[in-house]
PDB file of C-alpha atoms in Angstrom:
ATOM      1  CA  UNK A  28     110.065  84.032  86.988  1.00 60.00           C
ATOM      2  CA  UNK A  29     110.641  87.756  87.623  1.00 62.00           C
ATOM      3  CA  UNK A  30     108.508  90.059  89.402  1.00 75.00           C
ATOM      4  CA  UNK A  31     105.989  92.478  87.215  1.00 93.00           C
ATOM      5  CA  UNK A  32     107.204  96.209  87.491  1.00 94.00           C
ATOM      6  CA  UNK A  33     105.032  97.236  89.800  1.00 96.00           C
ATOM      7  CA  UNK A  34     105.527  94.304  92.733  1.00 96.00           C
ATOM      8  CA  UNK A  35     109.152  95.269  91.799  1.00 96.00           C
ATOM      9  CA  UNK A  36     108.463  98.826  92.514  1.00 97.00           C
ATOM     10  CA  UNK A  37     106.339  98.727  96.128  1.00 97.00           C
ATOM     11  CA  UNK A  38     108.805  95.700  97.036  1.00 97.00           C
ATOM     12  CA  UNK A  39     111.828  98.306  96.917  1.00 97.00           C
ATOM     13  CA  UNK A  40     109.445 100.660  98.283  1.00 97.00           C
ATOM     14  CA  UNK A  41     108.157  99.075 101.419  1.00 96.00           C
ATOM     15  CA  UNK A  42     112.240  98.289 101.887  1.00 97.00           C
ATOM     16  CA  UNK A  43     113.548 102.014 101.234  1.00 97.00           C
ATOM     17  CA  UNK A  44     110.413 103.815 103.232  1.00 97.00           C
ATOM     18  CA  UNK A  45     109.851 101.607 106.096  1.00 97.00           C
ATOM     19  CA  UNK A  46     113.603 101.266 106.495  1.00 96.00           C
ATOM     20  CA  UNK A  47     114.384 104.857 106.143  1.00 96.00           C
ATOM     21  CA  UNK A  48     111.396 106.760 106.066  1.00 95.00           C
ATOM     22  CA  UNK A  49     109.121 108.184 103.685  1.00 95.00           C
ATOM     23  CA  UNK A  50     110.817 111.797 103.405  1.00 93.00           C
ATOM     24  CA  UNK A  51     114.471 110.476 103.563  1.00 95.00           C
ATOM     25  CA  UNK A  52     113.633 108.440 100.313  1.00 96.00           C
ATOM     26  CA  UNK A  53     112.678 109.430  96.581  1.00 95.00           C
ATOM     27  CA  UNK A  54     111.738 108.478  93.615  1.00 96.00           C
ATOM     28  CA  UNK A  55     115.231 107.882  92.096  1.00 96.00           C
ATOM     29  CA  UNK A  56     116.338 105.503  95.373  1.00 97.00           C
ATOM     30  CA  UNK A  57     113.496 103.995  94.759  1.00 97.00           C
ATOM     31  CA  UNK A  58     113.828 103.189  91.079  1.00 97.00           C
ATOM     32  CA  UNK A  59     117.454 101.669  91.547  1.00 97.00           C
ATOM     33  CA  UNK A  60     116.322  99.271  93.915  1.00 97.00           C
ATOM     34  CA  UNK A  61     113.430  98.029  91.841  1.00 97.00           C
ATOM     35  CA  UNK A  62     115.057  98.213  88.536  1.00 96.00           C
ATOM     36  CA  UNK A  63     112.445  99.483  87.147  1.00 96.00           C
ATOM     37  CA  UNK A  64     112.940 102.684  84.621  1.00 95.00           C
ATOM     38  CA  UNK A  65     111.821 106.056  85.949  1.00 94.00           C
ATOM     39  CA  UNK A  66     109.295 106.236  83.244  1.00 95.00           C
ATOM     40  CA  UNK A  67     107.501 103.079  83.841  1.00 96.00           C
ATOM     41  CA  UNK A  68     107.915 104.095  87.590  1.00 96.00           C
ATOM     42  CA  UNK A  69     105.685 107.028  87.035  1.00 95.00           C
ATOM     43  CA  UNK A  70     103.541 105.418  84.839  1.00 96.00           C
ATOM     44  CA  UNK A  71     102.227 102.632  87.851  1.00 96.00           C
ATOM     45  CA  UNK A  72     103.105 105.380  90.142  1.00 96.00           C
ATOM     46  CA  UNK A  73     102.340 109.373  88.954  1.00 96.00           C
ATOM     47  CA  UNK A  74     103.440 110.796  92.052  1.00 94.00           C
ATOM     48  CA  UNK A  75     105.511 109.690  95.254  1.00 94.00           C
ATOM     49  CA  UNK A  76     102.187 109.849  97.053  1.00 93.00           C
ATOM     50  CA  UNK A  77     100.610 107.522  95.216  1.00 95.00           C
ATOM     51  CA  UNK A  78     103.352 104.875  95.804  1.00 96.00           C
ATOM     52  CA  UNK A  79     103.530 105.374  99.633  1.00 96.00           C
ATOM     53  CA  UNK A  80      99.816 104.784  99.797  1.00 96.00           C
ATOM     54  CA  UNK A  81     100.383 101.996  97.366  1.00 97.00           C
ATOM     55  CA  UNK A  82     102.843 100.346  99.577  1.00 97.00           C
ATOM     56  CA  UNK A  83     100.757 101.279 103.303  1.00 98.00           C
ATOM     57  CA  UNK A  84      97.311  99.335 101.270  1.00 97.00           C
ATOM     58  CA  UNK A  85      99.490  96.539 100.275  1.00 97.00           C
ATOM     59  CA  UNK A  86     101.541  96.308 103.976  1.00 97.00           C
ATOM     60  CA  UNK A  87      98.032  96.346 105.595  1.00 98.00           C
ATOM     61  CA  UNK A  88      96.489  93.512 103.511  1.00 97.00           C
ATOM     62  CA  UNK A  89     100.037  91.087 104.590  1.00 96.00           C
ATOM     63  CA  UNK A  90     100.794  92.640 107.940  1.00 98.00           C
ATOM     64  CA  UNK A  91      97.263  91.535 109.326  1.00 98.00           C
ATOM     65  CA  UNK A  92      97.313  88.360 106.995  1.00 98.00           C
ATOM     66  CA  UNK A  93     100.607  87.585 109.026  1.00 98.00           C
ATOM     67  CA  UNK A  94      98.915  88.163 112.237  1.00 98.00           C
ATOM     68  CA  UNK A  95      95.780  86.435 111.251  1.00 98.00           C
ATOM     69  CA  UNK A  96      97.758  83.528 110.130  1.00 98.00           C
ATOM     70  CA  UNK A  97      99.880  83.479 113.112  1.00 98.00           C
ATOM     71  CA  UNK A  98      96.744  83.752 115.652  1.00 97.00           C
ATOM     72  CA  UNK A  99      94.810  81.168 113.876  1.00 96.00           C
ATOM     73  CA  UNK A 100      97.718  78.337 114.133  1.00 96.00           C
ATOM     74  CA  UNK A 101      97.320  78.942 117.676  1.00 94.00           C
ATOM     75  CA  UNK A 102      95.734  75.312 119.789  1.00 90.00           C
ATOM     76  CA  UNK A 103      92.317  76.199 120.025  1.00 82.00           C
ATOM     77  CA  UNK A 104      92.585  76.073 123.936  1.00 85.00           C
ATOM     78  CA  UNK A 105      94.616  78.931 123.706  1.00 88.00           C
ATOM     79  CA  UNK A 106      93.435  82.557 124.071  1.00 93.00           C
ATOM     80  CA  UNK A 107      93.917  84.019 120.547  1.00 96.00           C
ATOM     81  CA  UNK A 108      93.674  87.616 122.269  1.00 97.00           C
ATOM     82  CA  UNK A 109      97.229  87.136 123.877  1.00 97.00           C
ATOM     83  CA  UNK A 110      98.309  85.513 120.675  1.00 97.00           C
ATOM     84  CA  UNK A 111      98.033  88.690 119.378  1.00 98.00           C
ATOM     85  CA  UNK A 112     100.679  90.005 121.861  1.00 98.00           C
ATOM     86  CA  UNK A 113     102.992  86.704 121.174  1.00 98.00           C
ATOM     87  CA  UNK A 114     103.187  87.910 117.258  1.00 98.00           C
ATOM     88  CA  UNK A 115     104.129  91.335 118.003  1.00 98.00           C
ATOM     89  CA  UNK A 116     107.038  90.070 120.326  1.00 98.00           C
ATOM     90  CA  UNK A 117     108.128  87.978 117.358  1.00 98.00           C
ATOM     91  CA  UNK A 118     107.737  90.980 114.571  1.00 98.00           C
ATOM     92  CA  UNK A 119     109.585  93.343 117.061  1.00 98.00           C
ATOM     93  CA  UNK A 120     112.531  90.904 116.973  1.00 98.00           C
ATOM     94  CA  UNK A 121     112.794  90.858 113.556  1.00 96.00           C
ATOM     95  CA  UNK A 122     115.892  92.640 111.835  1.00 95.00           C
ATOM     96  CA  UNK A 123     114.815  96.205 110.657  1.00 94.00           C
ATOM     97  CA  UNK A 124     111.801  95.970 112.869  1.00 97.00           C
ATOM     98  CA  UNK A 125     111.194 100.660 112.562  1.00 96.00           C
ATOM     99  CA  UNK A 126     107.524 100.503 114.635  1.00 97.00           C
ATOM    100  CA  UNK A 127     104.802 101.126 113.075  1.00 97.00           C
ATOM    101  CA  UNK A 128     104.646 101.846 109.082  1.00 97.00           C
ATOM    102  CA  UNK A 129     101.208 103.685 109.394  1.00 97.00           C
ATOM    103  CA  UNK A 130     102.062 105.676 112.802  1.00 96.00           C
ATOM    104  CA  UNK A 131     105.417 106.083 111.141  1.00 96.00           C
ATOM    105  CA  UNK A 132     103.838 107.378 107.409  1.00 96.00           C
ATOM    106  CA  UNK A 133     101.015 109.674 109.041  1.00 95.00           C
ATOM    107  CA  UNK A 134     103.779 111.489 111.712  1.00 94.00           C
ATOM    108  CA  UNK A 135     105.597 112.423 108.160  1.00 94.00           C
ATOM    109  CA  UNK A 136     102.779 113.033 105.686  1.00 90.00           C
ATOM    110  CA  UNK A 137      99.567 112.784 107.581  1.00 82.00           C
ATOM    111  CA  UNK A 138      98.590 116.344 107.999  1.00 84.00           C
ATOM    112  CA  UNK A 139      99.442 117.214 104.009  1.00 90.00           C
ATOM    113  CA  UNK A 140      98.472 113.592 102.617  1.00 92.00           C
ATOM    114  CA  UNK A 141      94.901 112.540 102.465  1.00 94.00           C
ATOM    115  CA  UNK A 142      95.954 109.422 100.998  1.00 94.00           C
ATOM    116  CA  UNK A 143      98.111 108.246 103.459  1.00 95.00           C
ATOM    117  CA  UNK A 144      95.859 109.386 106.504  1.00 95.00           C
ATOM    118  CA  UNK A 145      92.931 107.558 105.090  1.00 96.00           C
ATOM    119  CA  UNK A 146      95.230 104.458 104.700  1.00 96.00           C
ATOM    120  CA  UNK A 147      96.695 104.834 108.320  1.00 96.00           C
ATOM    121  CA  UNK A 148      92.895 105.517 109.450  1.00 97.00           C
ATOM    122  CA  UNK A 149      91.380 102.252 107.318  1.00 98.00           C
ATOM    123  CA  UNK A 150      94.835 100.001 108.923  1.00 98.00           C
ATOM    124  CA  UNK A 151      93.662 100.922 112.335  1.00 97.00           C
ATOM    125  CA  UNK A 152      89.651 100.529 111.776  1.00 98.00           C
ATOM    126  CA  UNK A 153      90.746  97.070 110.443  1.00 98.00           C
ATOM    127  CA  UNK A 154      92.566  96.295 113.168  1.00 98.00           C
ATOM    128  CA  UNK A 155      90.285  97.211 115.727  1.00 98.00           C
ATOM    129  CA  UNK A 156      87.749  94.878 113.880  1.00 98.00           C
ATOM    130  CA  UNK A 157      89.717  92.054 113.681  1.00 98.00           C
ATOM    131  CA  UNK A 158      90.136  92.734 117.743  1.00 98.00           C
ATOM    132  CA  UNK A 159      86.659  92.775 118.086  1.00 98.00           C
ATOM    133  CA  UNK A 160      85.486  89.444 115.966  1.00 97.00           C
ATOM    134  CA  UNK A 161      88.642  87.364 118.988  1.00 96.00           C
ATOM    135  CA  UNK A 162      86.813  89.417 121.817  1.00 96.00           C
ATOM    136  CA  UNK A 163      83.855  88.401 120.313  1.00 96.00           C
ATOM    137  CA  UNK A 164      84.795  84.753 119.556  1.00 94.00           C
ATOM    138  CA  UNK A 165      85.907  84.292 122.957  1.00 93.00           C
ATOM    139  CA  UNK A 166      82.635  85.784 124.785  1.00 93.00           C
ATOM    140  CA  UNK A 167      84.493  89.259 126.238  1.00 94.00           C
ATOM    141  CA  UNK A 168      82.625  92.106 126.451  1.00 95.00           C
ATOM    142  CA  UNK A 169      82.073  94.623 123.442  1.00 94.00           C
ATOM    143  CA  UNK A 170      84.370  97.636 125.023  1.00 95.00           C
ATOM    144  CA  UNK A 171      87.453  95.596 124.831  1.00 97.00           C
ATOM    145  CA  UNK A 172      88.806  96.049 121.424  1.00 97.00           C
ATOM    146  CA  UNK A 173      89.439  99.360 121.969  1.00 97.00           C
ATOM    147  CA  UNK A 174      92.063  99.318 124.830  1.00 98.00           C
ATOM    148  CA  UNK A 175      93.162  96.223 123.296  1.00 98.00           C
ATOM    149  CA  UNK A 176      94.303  97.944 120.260  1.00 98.00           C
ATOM    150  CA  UNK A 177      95.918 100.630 122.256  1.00 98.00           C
ATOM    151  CA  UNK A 178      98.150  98.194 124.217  1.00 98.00           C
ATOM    152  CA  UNK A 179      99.410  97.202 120.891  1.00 98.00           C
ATOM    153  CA  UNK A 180      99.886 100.607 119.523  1.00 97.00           C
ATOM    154  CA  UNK A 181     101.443 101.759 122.297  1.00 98.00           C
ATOM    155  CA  UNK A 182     103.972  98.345 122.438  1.00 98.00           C
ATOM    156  CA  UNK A 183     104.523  98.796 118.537  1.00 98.00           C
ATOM    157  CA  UNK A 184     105.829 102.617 119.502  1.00 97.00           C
ATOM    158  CA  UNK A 185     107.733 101.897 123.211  1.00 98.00           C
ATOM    159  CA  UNK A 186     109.306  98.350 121.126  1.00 98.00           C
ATOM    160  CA  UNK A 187     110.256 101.005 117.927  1.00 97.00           C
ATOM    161  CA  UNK A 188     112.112 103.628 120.267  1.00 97.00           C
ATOM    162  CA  UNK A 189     113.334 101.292 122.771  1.00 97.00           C
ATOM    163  CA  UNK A 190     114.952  98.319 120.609  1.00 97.00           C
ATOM    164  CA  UNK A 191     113.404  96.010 122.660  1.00 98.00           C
ATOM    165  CA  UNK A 192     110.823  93.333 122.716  1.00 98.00           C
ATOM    166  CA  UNK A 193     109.960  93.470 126.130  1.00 98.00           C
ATOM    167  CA  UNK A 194     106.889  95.703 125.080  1.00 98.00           C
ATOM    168  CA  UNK A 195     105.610  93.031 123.966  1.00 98.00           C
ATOM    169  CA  UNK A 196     105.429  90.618 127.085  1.00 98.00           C
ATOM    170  CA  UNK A 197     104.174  93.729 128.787  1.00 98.00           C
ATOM    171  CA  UNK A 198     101.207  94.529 126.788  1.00 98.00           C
ATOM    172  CA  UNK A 199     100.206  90.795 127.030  1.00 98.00           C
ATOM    173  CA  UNK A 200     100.294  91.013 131.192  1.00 98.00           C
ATOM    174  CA  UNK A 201      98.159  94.029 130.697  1.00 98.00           C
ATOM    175  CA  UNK A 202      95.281  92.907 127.974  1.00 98.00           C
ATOM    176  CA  UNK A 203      95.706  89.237 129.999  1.00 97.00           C
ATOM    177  CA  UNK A 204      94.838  91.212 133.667  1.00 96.00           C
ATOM    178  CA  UNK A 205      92.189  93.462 131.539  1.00 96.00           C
ATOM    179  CA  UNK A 206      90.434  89.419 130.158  1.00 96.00           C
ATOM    180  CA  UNK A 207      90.409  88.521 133.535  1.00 94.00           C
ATOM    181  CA  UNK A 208      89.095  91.211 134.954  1.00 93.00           C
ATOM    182  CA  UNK A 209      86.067  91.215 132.433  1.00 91.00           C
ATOM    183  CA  UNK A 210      85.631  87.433 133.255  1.00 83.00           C
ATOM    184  CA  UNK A 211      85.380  88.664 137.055  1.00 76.00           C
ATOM    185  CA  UNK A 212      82.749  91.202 136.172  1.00 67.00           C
ATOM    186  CA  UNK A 213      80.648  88.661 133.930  1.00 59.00           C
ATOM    187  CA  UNK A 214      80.815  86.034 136.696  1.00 52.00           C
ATOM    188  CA  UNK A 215      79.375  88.678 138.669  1.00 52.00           C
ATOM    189  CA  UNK A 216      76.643  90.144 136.611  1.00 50.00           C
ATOM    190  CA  UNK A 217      75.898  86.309 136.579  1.00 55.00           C
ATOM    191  CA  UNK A 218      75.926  85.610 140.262  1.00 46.00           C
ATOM    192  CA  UNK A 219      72.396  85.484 141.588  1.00 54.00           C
TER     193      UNK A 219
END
């Protein structure tokens, strides 16, 4: 069965403008890969803004499903919070791995694109939640999300620039030494 038009279209378009990036890439690269006829391109698509917030809303909704799904095959003895870390070391050894699409997408468009800062802004606000509901899961305390989510920002970047998944490991030495630490300070709060 073949793909609709427009799956066709953001599939081609996640490819060209996460591969190349979003400025390096228009409309007509675009419609060659998909197949799909300028026309109809602009009709599911009336300007190249449109598409690359398109494609950022639909990579958000599978790159956390990916995570999600990853994280919640983990044994339940293990700590889902350095799961986290173990999924990023596999994505950033994937072929094509560029860093991050929304980081990537708001350094080229963010300051003139509403659109695609609001969709880089609602991918990291959904992150950070999803952060939050593992700390919270796993009885951390309530500040941790936050420098949680910027040891994986900042892995996603070095791991992008560097070629390497060693960012990765890293990240997961630091959040695991930042969980033990709060265990430490809750077993003292505790302590008569």
């Amino acid at each position: 069965m073949e793909a609709v038009p427009e799956t066709r279209v953001l599939d081609a378009a996640e490819k060209l403008l996460y591969g190349r990036g979003l400025q390096a890439v228009g409309m007509d690269a675009i419609r060659n890969e998909s197949g799909v006829s300028l026309k109809r391109l602009y009709q599911l698509f009336p300007s190249k803004e449109r598409l690359v917030e398109a494609y950022l809303r639909r990579r958000d909704v599978r790159w956390r499903a990916s995570l999600a799904g990853y994280v919640d095959a983990r044994p339940a003895e293990e700590n889902r919070i350095l799961a986290v870390f173990d999924w990023l070391e596999s994505w950033f050894e994937e072929p094509g791995f560029r860093g991050c699409a929304f980081v990537n997408s708001f350094g080229e468009l963010g300051a003139t694109s509403e659109g695609v800062a609001s969709a880089a802004r609602d991918h990291a606000d959904a992150l950070k939640r999803y952060l939050a509901g593992l700390v919270d899961a796993e009885g951390h305390a309530a500040w941790l999300p936050e420098p949680l989510f910027l040891l994986m920002e900042g892995a996603i970047t070095t791991a992008a620039i560097s070629g390497s998944s060693a960012p990765a490991g890293q990240a997961r030495e630091a959040a695991r030494r930042l969980l033990d630490a709060d265990e430490v300070a809750d077993d003292e709060v505790k302590a008569p």
